[in-house]
Amino acid sequence: MRLSAPWPEPHKINARSPYGWRKHPITGRRKFHHGVDVACPVGTPLTAPADGVVVHKGNGGSGGVTLIVKHADDVFTVYYHLQKPSHLLKGSRFERGEVIAHSGNTGASTGPHLHWEVRKSRRWGDTVDPVPFLQGAPSVVPAALNVDGRLGRNTWKAWQEALKAQGFYKGIPDGRPGIMTYRAVQAWAGVKQDGRIGPITRRAVQEKLGVKPDGKWGRITISALQRKLNQGVL
């Protein structure tokens, strides 16, 4: 399902607050971020990204004023830190593009913004990367990878497929990395192709992904890789 961005132009997703592992802006600790943040003034109208129905309205906790809407049996969108409760009642149906709420600064927030999630159910934490659902995103399909910061077989396979599409990898994408995969990664990263993933290669990959190049592939680095693979922009 394609979703329209619920926020108006020229507002965009904060590059420091993507979906996945990040440094929490309030606690300073590493924590999984289940949505994306978009800075916008209090009172900014938010429009429905697709036809749907209101399934939850809440107020309180770190999310502040909250709205959850259902677009399909396995597609729900969530809106945190709203200015005030939505004018729509629970059970109300709406169409794509209709104003459903207004952004705010309620709950645990460091400034006016919208925290937006895509969930597979109403349940907290049952989220997926929202970006691939947005209309206009390049080569997007519903996320194939969980952005969990773990470099497992599925992530390696998706990376191999992306490297093969760009002509760097000549093998069969099987999710089992070896010298051929490592050399393909190095060719993509622009470093010496010796088939060993050492600190130099790790830093080069991190620079390509836009994360701190410390030579250590932790969850922040792998989450960034997974987001790029899901978005088709590696």
Coordinates of C-alpha atoms in Angstrom, one line a residue:
M1 CA 0.0 0.0 0.0
R2 CA 1.3 3.5 -0.9
L3 CA 0.8 6.1 1.7
S4 CA 1.0 9.9 1.2
A5 CA 3.0 12.0 3.6
P6 CA 0.6 13.3 6.3
W7 CA 2.7 16.4 6.8
P8 CA 2.7 19.3 4.3
E9 CA 5.6 20.6 2.3
P10 CA 8.3 21.7 2.9
H11 CA 8.5 19.7 6.1
K12 CA 10.6 16.5 5.9
I13 CA 11.7 13.6 8.1
N14 CA 14.5 14.6 10.5
A15 CA 17.7 12.8 9.4
R16 CA 18.7 12.4 13.0
S17 CA 15.4 10.7 14.0
P18 CA 14.8 7.9 11.4
Y19 CA 13.2 4.6 12.1
G20 CA 15.5 2.2 14.0
W21 CA 18.3 2.4 16.6
R22 CA 19.3 5.9 17.6
K23 CA 20.6 8.0 20.5
H24 CA 17.5 9.1 22.4
P25 CA 17.3 12.9 22.4
I26 CA 16.2 13.1 26.0
T27 CA 17.9 10.3 27.8
G28 CA 21.0 10.1 25.7
R29 CA 20.8 6.3 25.6
R30 CA 20.6 4.0 22.7
K31 CA 16.9 3.1 22.1
F32 CA 14.9 1.7 19.2
H33 CA 12.8 4.5 17.5
H34 CA 9.6 3.0 16.2
G35 CA 8.7 5.8 13.8
V36 CA 10.1 8.9 12.2
D37 CA 10.1 12.5 13.4
V38 CA 9.1 15.5 11.4
A39 CA 9.7 19.0 12.8
C40 CA 6.7 21.3 12.2
P41 CA 5.0 24.2 14.0
V42 CA 2.3 23.6 16.6
G43 CA -1.0 23.5 14.8
T44 CA 0.3 22.2 11.4
P45 CA -2.6 20.3 9.7
L46 CA -2.0 16.6 9.2
T47 CA -3.8 14.8 6.4
A48 CA -4.8 11.2 6.0
P49 CA -2.1 9.2 4.1
A50 CA -4.9 6.9 2.8
D51 CA -8.5 6.1 3.3
G52 CA -9.2 4.7 6.8
V53 CA -11.0 4.7 10.1
V54 CA -10.1 6.1 13.6
V55 CA -9.5 3.2 16.0
H56 CA -7.9 5.0 19.0
K57 CA -7.6 8.4 20.5
G58 CA -5.5 8.9 23.6
N59 CA -3.8 11.5 25.8
G60 CA -1.0 11.0 28.2
G61 CA 2.4 9.4 28.6
S62 CA 5.4 10.1 26.5
G63 CA 3.4 10.2 23.3
G64 CA 1.2 13.0 24.5
V65 CA -2.0 13.4 22.5
T66 CA -2.2 10.4 20.2
L67 CA -4.2 9.2 17.3
I68 CA -4.2 5.7 15.7
V69 CA -6.0 5.0 12.4
K70 CA -6.5 1.9 10.4
H71 CA -6.0 1.7 6.6
A72 CA -6.0 -2.0 6.1
D73 CA -6.0 -5.2 8.2
D74 CA -2.2 -4.9 8.5
V75 CA -1.6 -1.2 8.0
F76 CA -2.1 1.3 10.8
T77 CA -0.6 4.7 11.2
V78 CA 0.1 6.4 14.5
Y79 CA 0.4 10.1 15.4
Y80 CA 2.1 11.3 18.6
H81 CA 2.6 14.7 20.3
L82 CA -0.5 16.2 18.7
Q83 CA -1.7 19.7 19.6
K84 CA -5.1 18.4 20.8
P85 CA -7.4 15.4 20.3
S86 CA -8.5 14.9 16.7
H87 CA -11.9 16.3 15.8
L88 CA -12.8 12.9 14.4
L89 CA -14.6 10.5 16.7
K90 CA -13.5 6.9 17.2
G91 CA -15.0 4.9 14.4
S92 CA -15.1 7.9 12.0
R93 CA -14.1 7.1 8.4
F94 CA -12.1 9.5 6.3
E95 CA -10.6 9.7 2.8
R96 CA -7.0 10.3 1.7
G97 CA -6.0 13.9 2.0
E98 CA -8.6 14.8 4.6
V99 CA -7.3 16.7 7.7
I100 CA -7.3 14.3 10.6
A101 CA -5.2 16.1 13.3
H102 CA -2.8 18.9 14.0
S103 CA 0.8 18.5 15.1
G104 CA 1.9 19.8 18.5
N105 CA 4.4 19.4 21.3
T106 CA 2.7 17.3 23.9
G107 CA 4.2 14.4 25.9
A108 CA 8.0 13.8 26.0
S109 CA 9.1 16.1 23.3
T110 CA 12.2 18.3 22.8
G111 CA 10.3 20.6 20.4
P112 CA 7.2 20.9 18.2
H113 CA 7.1 17.8 15.9
L114 CA 5.2 14.8 14.7
H115 CA 6.2 11.3 15.6
W116 CA 4.7 9.1 12.9
E117 CA 4.6 5.3 12.8
V118 CA 3.3 2.5 10.5
R119 CA 2.2 -0.6 12.4
K120 CA 1.0 -4.0 11.3
S121 CA -1.6 -3.9 14.2
R122 CA -2.7 -1.5 16.9
R123 CA -0.2 -3.1 19.3
W124 CA 2.7 -0.9 20.4
G125 CA 6.0 -2.0 19.0
D126 CA 4.5 -3.9 16.0
T127 CA 6.1 -1.4 13.6
V128 CA 7.8 -1.4 10.3
D129 CA 9.9 1.3 8.5
P130 CA 7.4 3.9 7.3
V131 CA 9.5 5.4 4.5
P132 CA 9.0 2.6 1.9
F133 CA 5.2 3.2 2.1
L134 CA 5.4 6.9 1.2
Q135 CA 4.4 7.9 -2.3
G136 CA 7.3 9.3 -4.3
A137 CA 10.0 7.4 -2.5
P138 CA 12.4 5.9 -5.0
S139 CA 12.0 2.3 -5.9
V140 CA 10.0 1.6 -2.8
V141 CA 8.1 -1.6 -1.8
P142 CA 6.8 -2.6 1.6
A143 CA 9.8 -3.1 3.8
A144 CA 11.4 -6.5 3.3
L145 CA 13.8 -6.2 6.3
N146 CA 13.1 -5.6 9.9
V147 CA 15.2 -2.6 11.0
D148 CA 16.5 -4.4 14.1
G149 CA 20.2 -3.5 13.8
R150 CA 21.2 -7.2 13.4
L151 CA 23.4 -8.2 10.5
G152 CA 21.7 -11.6 9.9
R153 CA 21.2 -13.7 6.8
N154 CA 18.3 -11.7 5.5
T155 CA 20.2 -8.5 5.7
W156 CA 23.3 -10.0 4.0
K157 CA 21.1 -11.4 1.2
A158 CA 19.4 -8.0 0.6
W159 CA 22.9 -6.4 0.6
Q160 CA 24.2 -9.0 -1.9
E161 CA 21.2 -8.4 -4.1
A162 CA 21.7 -4.6 -4.0
L163 CA 25.5 -5.0 -4.8
K164 CA 24.7 -7.4 -7.6
A165 CA 22.2 -4.9 -9.1
Q166 CA 25.0 -2.3 -9.2
G167 CA 27.5 -4.7 -10.7
F168 CA 29.8 -5.2 -7.6
Y169 CA 28.7 -8.7 -6.7
K170 CA 29.0 -11.6 -9.2
G171 CA 27.7 -14.5 -7.0
I172 CA 24.4 -15.8 -6.0
P173 CA 22.6 -13.8 -3.2
D174 CA 22.3 -16.4 -0.5
G175 CA 22.8 -14.4 2.7
R176 CA 26.1 -16.3 3.4
P177 CA 28.9 -13.7 3.1
G178 CA 32.4 -14.8 2.0
I179 CA 35.4 -13.3 0.3
M180 CA 33.4 -12.6 -2.9
T181 CA 30.8 -10.7 -0.8
Y182 CA 33.4 -8.8 1.2
R183 CA 35.2 -7.8 -2.0
A184 CA 32.0 -6.5 -3.4
V185 CA 31.3 -4.5 -0.3
Q186 CA 34.8 -3.0 -0.5
A187 CA 34.4 -2.2 -4.2
W188 CA 31.1 -0.4 -3.4
A189 CA 32.8 1.4 -0.5
G190 CA 35.8 2.4 -2.6
V191 CA 38.5 0.7 -0.6
K192 CA 41.2 -1.9 -1.3
Q193 CA 39.5 -5.2 -2.2
D194 CA 41.4 -7.7 0.0
G195 CA 38.3 -9.7 1.0
R196 CA 38.7 -8.8 4.7
I197 CA 36.3 -6.6 6.6
G198 CA 38.7 -4.6 8.8
P199 CA 38.4 -1.2 10.4
I200 CA 39.2 0.7 7.1
T201 CA 36.4 -1.1 5.3
R202 CA 34.0 -0.7 8.2
R203 CA 34.7 3.1 8.4
A204 CA 34.3 3.4 4.6
V205 CA 30.9 1.6 4.7
Q206 CA 29.8 3.9 7.6
E207 CA 30.7 7.0 5.6
K208 CA 28.6 5.7 2.7
L209 CA 25.7 5.1 5.1
G210 CA 26.0 8.5 6.7
V211 CA 26.7 7.3 10.2
K212 CA 29.7 8.0 12.6
P213 CA 32.7 6.3 11.0
D214 CA 34.2 4.7 14.2
G215 CA 35.0 1.4 12.5
K216 CA 32.5 -0.5 14.7
W217 CA 29.4 -2.0 13.1
G218 CA 26.9 -1.8 15.9
R219 CA 23.1 -1.5 15.8
I220 CA 23.1 2.1 14.6
T221 CA 25.3 1.2 11.6
I222 CA 23.3 -1.9 10.7
S223 CA 20.0 -0.1 11.1
A224 CA 21.2 2.5 8.7
L225 CA 22.1 -0.2 6.2
Q226 CA 18.7 -1.9 6.6
R227 CA 16.9 1.4 6.0
K228 CA 18.9 2.1 2.9
L229 CA 18.2 -1.4 1.6
N230 CA 14.5 -1.1 2.3
Q231 CA 14.4 2.3 0.5
G232 CA 16.3 1.0 -2.5
V233 CA 18.8 3.9 -2.2
L234 CA 22.0 2.0 -1.2

